[in-house]
PDB file of C-alpha atoms and ligand atoms in Angstrom:
ATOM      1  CA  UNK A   1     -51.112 -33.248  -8.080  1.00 76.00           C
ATOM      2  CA  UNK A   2     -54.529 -33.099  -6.095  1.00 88.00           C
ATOM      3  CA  UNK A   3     -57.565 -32.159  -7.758  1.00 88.00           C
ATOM      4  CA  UNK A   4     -58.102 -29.345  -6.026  1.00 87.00           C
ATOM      5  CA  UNK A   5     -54.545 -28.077  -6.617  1.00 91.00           C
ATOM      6  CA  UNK A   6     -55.221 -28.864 -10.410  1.00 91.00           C
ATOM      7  CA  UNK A   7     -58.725 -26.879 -10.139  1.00 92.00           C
ATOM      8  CA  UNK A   8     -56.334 -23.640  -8.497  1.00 95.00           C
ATOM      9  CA  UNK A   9     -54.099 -24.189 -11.466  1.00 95.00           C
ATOM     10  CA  UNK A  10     -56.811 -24.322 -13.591  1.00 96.00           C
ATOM     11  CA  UNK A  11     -58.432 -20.974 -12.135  1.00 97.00           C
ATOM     12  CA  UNK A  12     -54.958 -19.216 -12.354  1.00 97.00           C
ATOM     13  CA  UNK A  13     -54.462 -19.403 -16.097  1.00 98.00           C
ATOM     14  CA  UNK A  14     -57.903 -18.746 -16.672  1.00 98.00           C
ATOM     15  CA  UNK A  15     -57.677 -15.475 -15.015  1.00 98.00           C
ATOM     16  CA  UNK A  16     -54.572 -15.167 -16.223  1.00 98.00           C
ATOM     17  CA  UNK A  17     -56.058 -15.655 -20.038  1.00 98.00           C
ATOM     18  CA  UNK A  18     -58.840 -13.312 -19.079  1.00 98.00           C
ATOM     19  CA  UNK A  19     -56.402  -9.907 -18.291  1.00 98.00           C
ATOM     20  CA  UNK A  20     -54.094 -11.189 -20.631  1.00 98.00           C
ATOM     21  CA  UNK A  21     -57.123 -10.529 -23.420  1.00 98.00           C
ATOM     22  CA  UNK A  22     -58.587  -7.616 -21.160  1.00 98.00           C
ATOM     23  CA  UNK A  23     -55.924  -5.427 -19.680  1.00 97.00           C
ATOM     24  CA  UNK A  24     -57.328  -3.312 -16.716  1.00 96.00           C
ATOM     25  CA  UNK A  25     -56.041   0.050 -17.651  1.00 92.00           C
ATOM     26  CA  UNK A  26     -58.649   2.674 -16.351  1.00 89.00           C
ATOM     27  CA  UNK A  27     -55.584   5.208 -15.743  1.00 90.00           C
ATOM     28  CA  UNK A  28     -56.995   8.669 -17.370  1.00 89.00           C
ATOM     29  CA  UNK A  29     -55.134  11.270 -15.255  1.00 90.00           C
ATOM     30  CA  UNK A  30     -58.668  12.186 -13.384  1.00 90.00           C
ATOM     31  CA  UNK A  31     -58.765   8.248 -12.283  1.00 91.00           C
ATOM     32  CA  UNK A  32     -55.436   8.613 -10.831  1.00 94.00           C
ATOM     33  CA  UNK A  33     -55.733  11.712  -9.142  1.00 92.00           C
ATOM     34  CA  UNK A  34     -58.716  10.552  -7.570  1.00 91.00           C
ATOM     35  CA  UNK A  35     -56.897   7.333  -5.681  1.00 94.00           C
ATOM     36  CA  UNK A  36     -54.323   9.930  -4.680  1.00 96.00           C
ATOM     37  CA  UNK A  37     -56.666  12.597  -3.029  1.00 95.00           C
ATOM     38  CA  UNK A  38     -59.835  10.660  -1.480  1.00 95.00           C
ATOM     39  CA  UNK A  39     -58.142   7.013  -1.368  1.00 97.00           C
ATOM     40  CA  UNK A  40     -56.551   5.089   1.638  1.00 98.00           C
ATOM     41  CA  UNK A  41     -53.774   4.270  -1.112  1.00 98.00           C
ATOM     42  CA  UNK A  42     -53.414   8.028  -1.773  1.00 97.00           C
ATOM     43  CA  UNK A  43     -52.823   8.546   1.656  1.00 97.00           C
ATOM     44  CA  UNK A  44     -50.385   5.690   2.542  1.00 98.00           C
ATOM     45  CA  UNK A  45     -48.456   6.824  -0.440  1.00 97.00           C
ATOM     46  CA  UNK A  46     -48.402  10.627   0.728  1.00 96.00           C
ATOM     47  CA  UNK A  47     -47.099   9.373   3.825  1.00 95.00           C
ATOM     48  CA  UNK A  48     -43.722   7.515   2.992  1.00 93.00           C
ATOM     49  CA  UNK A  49     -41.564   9.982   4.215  1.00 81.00           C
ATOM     50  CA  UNK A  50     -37.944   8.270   3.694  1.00 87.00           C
ATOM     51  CA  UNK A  51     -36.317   7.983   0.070  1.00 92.00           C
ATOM     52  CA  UNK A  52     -35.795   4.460  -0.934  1.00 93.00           C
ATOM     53  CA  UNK A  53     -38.765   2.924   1.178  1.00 97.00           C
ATOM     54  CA  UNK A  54     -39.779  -0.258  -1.215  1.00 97.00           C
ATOM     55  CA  UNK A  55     -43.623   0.281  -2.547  1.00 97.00           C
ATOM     56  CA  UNK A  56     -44.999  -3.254  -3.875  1.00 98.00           C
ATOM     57  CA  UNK A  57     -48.334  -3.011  -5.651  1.00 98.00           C
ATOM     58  CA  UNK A  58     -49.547  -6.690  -6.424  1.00 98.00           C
ATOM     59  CA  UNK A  59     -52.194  -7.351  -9.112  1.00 98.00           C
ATOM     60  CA  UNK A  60     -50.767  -3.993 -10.567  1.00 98.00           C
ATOM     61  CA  UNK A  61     -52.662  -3.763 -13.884  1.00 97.00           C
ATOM     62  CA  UNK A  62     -51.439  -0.652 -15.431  1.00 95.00           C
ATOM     63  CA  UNK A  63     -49.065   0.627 -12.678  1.00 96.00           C
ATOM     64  CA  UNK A  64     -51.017   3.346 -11.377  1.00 95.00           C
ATOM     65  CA  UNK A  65     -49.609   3.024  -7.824  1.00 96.00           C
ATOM     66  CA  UNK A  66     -45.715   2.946  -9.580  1.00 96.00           C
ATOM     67  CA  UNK A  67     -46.817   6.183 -11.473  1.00 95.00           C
ATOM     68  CA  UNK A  68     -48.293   7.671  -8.227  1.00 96.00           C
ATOM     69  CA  UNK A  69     -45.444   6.857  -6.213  1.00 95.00           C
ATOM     70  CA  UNK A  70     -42.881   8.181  -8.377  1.00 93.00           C
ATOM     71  CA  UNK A  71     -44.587  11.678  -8.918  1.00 94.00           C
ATOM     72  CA  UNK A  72     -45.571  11.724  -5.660  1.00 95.00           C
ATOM     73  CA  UNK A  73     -42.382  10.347  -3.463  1.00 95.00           C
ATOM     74  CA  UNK A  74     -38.973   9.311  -3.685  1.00 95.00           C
ATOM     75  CA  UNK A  75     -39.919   5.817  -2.734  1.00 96.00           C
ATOM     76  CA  UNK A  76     -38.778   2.312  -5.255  1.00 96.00           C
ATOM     77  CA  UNK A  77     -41.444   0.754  -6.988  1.00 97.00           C
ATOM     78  CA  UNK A  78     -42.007  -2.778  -7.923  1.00 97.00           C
ATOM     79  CA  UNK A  79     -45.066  -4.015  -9.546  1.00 97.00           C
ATOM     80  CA  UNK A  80     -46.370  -7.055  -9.982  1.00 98.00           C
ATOM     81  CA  UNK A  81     -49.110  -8.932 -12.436  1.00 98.00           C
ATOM     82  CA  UNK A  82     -50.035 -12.375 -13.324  1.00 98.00           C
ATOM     83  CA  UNK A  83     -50.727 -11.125 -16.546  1.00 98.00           C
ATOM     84  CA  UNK A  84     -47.960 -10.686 -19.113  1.00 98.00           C
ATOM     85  CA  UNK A  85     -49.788  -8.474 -21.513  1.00 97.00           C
ATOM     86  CA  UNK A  86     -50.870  -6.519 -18.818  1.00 97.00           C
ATOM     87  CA  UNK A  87     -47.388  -5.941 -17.581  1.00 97.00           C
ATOM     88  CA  UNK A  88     -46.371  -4.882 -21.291  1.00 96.00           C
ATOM     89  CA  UNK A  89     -49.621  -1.996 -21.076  1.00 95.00           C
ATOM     90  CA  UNK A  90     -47.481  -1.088 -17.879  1.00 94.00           C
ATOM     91  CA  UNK A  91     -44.493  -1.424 -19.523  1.00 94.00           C
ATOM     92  CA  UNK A  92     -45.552   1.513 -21.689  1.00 91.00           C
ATOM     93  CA  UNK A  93     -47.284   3.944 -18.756  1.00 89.00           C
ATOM     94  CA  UNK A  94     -44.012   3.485 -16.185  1.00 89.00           C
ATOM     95  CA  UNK A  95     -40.285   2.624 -16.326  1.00 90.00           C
ATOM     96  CA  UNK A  96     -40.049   0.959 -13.108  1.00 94.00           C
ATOM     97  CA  UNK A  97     -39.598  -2.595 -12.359  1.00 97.00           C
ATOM     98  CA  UNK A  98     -42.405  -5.030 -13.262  1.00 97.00           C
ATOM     99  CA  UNK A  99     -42.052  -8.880 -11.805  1.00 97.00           C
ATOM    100  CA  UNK A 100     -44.306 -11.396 -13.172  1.00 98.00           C
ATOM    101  CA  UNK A 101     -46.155 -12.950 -10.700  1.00 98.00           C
ATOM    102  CA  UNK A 102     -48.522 -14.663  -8.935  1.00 98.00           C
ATOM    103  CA  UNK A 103     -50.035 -13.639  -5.810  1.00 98.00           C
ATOM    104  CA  UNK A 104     -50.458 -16.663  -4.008  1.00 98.00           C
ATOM    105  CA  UNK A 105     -46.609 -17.427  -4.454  1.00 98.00           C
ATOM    106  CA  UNK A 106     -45.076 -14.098  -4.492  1.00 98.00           C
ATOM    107  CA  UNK A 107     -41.018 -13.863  -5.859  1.00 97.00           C
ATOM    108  CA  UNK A 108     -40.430 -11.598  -2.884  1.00 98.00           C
ATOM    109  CA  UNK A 109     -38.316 -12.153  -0.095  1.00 98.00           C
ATOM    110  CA  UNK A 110     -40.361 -12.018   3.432  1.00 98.00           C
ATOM    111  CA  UNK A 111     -40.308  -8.735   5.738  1.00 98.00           C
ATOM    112  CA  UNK A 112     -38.885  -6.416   2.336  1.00 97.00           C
ATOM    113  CA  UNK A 113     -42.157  -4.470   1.526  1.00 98.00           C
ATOM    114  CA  UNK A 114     -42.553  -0.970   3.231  1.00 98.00           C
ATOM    115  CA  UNK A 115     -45.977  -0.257   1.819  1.00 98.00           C
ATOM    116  CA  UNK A 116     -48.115  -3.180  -0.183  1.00 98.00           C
ATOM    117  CA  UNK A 117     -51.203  -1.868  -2.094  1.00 98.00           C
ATOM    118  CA  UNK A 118     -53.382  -4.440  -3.209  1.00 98.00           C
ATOM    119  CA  UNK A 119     -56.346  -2.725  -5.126  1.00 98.00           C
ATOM    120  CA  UNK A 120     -59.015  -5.216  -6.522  1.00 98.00           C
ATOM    121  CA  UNK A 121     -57.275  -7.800  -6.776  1.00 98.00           C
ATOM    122  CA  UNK A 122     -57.393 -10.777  -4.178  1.00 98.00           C
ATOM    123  CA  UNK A 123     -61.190 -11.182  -4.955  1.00 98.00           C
ATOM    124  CA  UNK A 124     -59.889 -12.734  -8.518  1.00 98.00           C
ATOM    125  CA  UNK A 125     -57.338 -14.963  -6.821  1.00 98.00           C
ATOM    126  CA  UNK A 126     -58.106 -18.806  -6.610  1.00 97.00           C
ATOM    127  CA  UNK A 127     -58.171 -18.225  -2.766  1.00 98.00           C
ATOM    128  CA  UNK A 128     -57.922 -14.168  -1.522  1.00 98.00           C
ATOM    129  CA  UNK A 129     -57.407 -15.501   2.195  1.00 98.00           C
ATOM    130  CA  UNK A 130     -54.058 -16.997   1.475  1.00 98.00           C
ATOM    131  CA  UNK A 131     -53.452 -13.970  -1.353  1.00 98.00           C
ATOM    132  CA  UNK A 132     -53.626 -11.867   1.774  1.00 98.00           C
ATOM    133  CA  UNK A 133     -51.408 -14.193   3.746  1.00 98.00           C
ATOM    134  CA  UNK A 134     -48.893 -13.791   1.148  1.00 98.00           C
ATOM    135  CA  UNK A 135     -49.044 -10.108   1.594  1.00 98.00           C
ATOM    136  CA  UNK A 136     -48.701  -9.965   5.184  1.00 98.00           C
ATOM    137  CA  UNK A 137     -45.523 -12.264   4.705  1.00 98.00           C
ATOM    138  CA  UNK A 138     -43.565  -9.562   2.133  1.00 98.00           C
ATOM    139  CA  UNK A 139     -44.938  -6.714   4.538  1.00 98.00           C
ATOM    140  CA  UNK A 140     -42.024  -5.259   6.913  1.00 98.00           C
ATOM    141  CA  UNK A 141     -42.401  -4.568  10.452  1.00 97.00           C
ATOM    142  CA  UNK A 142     -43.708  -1.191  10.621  1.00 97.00           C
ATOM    143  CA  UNK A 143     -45.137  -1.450   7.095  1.00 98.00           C
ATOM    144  CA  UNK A 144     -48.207  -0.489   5.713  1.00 98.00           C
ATOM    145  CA  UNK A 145     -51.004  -2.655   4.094  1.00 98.00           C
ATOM    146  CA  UNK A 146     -53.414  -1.021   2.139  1.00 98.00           C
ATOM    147  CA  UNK A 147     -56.039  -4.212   1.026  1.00 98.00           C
ATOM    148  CA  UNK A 148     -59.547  -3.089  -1.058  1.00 98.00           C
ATOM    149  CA  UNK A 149     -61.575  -6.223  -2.139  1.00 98.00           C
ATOM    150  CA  UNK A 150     -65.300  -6.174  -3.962  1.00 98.00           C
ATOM    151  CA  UNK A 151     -67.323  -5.063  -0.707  1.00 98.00           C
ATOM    152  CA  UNK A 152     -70.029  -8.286   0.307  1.00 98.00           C
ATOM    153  CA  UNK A 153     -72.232  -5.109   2.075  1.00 98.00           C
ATOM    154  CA  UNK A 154     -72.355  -3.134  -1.397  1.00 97.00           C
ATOM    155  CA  UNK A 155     -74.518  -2.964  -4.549  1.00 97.00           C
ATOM    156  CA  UNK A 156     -71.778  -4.568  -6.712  1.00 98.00           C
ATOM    157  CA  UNK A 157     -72.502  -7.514  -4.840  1.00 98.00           C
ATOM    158  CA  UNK A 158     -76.170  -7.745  -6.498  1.00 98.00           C
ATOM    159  CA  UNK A 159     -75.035  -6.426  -9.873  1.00 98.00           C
ATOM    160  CA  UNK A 160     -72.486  -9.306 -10.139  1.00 98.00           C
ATOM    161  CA  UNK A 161     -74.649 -12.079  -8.891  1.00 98.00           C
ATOM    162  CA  UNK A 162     -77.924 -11.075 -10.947  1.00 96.00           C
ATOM    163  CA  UNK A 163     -77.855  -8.905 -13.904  1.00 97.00           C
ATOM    164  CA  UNK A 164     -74.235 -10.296 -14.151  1.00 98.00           C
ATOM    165  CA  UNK A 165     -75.414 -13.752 -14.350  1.00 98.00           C
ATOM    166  CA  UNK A 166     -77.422 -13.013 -17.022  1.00 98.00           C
ATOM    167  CA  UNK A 167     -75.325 -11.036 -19.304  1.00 98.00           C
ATOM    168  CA  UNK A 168     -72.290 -14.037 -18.586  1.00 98.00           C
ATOM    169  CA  UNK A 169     -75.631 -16.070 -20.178  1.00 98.00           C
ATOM    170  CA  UNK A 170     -75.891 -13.921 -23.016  1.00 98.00           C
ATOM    171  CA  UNK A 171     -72.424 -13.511 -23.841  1.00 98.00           C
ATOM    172  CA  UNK A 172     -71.638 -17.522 -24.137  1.00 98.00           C
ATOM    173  CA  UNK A 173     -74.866 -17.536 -26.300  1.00 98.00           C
ATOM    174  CA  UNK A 174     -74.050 -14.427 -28.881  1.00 98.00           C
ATOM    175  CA  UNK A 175     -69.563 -14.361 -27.633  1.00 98.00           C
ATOM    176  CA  UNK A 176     -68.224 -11.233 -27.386  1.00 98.00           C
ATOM    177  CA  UNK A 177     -69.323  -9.890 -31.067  1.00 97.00           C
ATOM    178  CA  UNK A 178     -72.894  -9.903 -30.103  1.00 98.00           C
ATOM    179  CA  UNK A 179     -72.008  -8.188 -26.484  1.00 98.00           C
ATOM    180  CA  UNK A 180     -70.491  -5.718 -27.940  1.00 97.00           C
ATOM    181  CA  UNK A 181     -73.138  -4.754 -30.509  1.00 97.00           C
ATOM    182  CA  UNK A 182     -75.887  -4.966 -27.951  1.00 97.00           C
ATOM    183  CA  UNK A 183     -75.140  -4.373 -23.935  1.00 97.00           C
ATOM    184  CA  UNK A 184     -71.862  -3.076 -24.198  1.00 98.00           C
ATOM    185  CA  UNK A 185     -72.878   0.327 -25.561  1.00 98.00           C
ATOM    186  CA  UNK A 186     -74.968   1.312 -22.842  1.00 97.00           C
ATOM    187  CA  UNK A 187     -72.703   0.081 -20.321  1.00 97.00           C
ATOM    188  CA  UNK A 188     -70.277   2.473 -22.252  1.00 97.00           C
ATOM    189  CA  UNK A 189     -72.611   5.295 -22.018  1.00 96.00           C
ATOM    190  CA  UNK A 190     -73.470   4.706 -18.762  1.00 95.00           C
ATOM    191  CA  UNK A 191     -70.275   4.713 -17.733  1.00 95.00           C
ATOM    192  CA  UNK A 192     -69.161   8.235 -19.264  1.00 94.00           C
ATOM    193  CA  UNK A 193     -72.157   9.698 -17.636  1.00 94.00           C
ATOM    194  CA  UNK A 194     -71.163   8.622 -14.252  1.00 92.00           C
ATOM    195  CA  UNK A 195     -67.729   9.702 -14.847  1.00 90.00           C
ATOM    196  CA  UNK A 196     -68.688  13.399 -16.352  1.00 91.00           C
ATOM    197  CA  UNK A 197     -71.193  13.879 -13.259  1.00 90.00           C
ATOM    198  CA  UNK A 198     -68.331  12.792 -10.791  1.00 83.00           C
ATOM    199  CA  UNK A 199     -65.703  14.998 -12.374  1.00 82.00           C
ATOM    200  CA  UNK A 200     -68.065  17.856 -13.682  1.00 84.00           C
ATOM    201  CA  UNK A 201     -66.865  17.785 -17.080  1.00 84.00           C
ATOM    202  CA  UNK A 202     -66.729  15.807 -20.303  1.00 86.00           C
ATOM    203  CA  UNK A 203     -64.704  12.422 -19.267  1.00 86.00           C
ATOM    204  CA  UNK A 204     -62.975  10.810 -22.300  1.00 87.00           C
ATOM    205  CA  UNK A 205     -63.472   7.468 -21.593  1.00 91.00           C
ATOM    206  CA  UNK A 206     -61.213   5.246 -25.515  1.00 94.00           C
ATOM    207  CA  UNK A 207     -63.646   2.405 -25.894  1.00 96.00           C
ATOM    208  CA  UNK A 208     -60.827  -0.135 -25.390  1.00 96.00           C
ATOM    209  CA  UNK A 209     -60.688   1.104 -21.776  1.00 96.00           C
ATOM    210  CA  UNK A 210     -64.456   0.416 -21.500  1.00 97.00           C
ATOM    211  CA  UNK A 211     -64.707  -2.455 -23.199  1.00 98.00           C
ATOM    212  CA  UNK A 212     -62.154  -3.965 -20.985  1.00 98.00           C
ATOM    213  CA  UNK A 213     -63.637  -2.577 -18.097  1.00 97.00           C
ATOM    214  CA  UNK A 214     -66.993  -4.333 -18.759  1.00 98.00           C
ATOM    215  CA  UNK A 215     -64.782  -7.548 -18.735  1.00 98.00           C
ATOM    216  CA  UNK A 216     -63.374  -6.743 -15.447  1.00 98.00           C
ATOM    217  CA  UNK A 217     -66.827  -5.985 -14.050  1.00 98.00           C
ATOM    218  CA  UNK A 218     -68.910  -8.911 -15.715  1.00 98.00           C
ATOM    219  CA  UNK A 219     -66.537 -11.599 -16.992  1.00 98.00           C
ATOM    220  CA  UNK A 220     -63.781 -12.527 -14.864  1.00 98.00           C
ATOM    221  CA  UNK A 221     -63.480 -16.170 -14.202  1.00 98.00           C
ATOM    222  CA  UNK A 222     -63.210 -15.594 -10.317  1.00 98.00           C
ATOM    223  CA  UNK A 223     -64.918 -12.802  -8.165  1.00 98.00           C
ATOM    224  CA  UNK A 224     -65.294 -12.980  -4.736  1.00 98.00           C
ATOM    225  CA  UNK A 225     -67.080 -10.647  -2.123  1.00 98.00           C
ATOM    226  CA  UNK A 226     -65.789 -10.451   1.364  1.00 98.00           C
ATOM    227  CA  UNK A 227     -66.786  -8.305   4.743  1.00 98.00           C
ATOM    228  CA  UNK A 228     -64.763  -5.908   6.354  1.00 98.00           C
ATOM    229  CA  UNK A 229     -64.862  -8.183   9.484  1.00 98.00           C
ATOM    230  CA  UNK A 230     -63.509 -11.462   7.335  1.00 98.00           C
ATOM    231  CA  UNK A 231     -60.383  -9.122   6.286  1.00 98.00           C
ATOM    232  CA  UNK A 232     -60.080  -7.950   9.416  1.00 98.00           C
ATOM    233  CA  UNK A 233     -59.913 -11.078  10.752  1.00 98.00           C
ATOM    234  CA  UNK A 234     -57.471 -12.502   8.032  1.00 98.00           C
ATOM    235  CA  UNK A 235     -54.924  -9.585   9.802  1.00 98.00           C
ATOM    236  CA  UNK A 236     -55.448 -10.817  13.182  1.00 98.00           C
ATOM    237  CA  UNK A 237     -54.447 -14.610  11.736  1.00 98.00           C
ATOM    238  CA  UNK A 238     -51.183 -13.316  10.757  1.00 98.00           C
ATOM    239  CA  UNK A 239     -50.548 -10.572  13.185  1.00 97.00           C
ATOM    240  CA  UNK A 240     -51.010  -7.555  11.511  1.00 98.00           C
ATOM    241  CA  UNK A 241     -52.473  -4.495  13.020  1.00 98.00           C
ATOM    242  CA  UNK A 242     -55.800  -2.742  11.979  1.00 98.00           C
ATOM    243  CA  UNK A 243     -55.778   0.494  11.695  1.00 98.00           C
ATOM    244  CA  UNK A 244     -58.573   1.582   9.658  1.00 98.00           C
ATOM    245  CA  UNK A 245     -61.518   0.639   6.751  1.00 98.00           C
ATOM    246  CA  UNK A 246     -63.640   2.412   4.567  1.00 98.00           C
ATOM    247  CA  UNK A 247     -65.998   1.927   1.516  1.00 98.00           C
ATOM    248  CA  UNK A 248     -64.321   3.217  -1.772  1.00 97.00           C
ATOM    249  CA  UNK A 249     -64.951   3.154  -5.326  1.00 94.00           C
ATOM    250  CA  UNK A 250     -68.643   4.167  -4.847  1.00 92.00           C
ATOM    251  CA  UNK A 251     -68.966   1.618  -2.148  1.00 96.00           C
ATOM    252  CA  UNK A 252     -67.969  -1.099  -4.750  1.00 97.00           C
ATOM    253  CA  UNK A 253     -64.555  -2.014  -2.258  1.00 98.00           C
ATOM    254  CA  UNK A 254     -63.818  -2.232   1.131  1.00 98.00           C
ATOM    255  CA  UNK A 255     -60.884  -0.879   1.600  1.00 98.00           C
ATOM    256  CA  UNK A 256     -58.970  -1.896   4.715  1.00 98.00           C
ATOM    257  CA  UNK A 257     -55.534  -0.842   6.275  1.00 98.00           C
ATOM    258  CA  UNK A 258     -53.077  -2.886   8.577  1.00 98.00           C
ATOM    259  CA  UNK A 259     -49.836  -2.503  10.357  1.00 98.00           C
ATOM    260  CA  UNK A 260     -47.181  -5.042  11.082  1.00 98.00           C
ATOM    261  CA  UNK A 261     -45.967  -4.081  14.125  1.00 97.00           C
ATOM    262  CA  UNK A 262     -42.938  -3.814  15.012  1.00 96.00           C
ATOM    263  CA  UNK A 263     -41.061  -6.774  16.703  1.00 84.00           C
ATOM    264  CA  UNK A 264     -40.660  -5.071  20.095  1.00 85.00           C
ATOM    265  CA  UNK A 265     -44.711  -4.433  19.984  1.00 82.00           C
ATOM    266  CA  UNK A 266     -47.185  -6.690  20.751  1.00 66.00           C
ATOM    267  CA  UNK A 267     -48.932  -8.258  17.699  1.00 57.00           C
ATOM    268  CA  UNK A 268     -52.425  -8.997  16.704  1.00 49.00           C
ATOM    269  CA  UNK A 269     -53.466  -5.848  18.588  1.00 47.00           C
ATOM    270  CA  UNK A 270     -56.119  -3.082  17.184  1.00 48.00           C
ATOM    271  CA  UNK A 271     -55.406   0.005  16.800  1.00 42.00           C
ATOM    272  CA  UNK A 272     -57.448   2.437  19.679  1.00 36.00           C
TER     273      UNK A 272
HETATM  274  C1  SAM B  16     -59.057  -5.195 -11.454  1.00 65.70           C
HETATM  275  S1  SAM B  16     -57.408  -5.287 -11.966  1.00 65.70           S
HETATM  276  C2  SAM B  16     -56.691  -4.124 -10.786  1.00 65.70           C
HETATM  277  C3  SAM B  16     -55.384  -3.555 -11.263  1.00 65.70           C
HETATM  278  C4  SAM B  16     -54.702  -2.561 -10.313  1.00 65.70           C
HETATM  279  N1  SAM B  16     -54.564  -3.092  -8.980  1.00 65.70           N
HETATM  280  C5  SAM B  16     -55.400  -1.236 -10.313  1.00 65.70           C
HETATM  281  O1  SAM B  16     -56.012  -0.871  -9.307  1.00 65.70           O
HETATM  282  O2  SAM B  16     -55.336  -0.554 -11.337  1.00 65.70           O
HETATM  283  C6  SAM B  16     -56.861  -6.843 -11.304  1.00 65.70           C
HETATM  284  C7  SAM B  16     -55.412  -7.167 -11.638  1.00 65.70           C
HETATM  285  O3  SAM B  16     -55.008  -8.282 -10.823  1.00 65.70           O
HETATM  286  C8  SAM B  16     -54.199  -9.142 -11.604  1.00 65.70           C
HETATM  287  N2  SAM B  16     -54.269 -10.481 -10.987  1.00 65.70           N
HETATM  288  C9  SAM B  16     -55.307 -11.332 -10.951  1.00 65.70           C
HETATM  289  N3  SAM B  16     -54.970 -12.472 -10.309  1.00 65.70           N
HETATM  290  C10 SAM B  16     -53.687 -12.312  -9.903  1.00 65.70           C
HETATM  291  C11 SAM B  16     -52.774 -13.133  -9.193  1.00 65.70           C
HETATM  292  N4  SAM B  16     -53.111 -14.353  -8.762  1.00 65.70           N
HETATM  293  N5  SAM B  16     -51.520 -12.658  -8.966  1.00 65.70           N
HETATM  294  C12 SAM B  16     -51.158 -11.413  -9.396  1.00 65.70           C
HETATM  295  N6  SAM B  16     -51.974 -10.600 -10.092  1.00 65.70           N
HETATM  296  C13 SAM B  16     -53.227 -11.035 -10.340  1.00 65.70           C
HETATM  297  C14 SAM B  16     -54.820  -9.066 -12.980  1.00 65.70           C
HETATM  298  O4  SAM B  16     -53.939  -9.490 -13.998  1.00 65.70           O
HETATM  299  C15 SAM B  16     -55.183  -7.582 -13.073  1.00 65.70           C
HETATM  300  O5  SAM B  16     -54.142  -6.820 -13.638  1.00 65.70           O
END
């Protein structure tokens, strides 16, 4: 084995450890609804129009594109996670299949997906250019890809590189006890706050979901940032088609949606 396939290895079970301690659940019915009325997920998934089209949502965390797509369409789900413990959370919130895996090897035959959603995810894989290979190689002709990664152009960007270095400071100094007693409550409040102003009403945010929230935004042991351009170019490596991008999640994500085209089409093209 290579060092540097060692150090991927090595990166894998860490993040793997990481969700496996702090599931990403974040799935109060006002979360959801939101990805399926202003997101570019919530509109790929409105479109599937035939029963039985195959929906794969990698990096799935609590299945909230599997719960979508079932109330939503008569589409087949499959989700996938690295994380066992965060495919048992699923296990509880949706009865559809879960695979354990990892992005960078997927355990899905080539050409079989009809719509992919990969939603903050890639960005925590040892390498999200070959993560989103991997996607483009399960995608069918005529599929959809629906990518969002932590946006290089957005605030997020700043948060995680300087405030973030310093609380990732404090925490190996005082662990997680100490964060919890001491930074953690106001990025609890501050949190609910946000949340009641977006939806106009009290948000019920259980403390668990917070807490591991703060580890998804502060913590994990890979984050990257990426432009809209370097995704956009990733497509164009593999031939898939762009067909549209936009900021979500409060600008945190660029979200970014591709095409593969069909084989009697030209590849590699952009959309008009
Ligand atoms: C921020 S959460 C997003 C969860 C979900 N996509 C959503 O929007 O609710 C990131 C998820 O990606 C998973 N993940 C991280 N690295 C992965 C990899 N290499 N392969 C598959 N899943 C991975 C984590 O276990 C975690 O559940």
């Amino acid at each position: 084995m290579t060092s540097e396939q060692a150090d991927t290895d090595a990166l894998r079970r860490k993040t793997r450890q990481h969700y496996d301690r702090f599931q990403f659940g974040f799935d109060q019915e006002e979360i959801l609804q939101e990805k399926f009325d202003n997101r570019l997920m919530g509109e790929a998934i409105r479109e599937i129009a035939q029963p039985g089209a195959l929906v794969v949502d990698v990096g799935c965390g609590a299945c909230r594109v599997a719960r979508l797509g079932r109330r939503h369409t008569q589409a087949d789900t499959l989700s996938v996670d690295l994380s066992l413990n965060s495919l048992r959370y699923a296990r509880a919130m949706d009865p559809g299949p879960l695979v354990a895996g990892d992005n960078m090897h997927l355990p899905i035959a080539s050409g079989s997906a009809d719509l992919i959603i990969s939603n903050g995810v890639i960005h925590h894989t040892p390498d999200s250019r070959l993560s989103f290979h991997e996607l483009a190689r399960i995608l069918k002709p005529g599929g959809t890809l629906v990518v969002s990664v932590y946006d290089r152009d957005g605030w997020y960007y700043w948060v995680w590189h300087y405030p973030g270095a310093g609380i990732r400071a404090l925490r190996r100094l005082i662990g997680d006890a100490g964060i919890k007693y001491t930074i953690f409550p106001f990025f609890h409040i501050g949190v609910l706050v946000l949340l009641s102003l977006h939806t106009r009403r009290f948000f019920r945010l259980p403390i668990e979901t917070s807490w591991n929230l703060f580890h998804d935004q502060f913590t994990t042991p890979q984050c990257e940032f990426h432009t809209f351009d370097e995704v956009a170019a990733w497509g164009k490596e593999v031939g898939l088609q762009w067909r549209e991008q936009r900021r979500e999640a409060a600008n945190q994500l660029a979200t970014l949606r591709f095409r593969r085209p069909l084989e009697s089409e030209p590849t590699g093209a952009s959309a008009a």
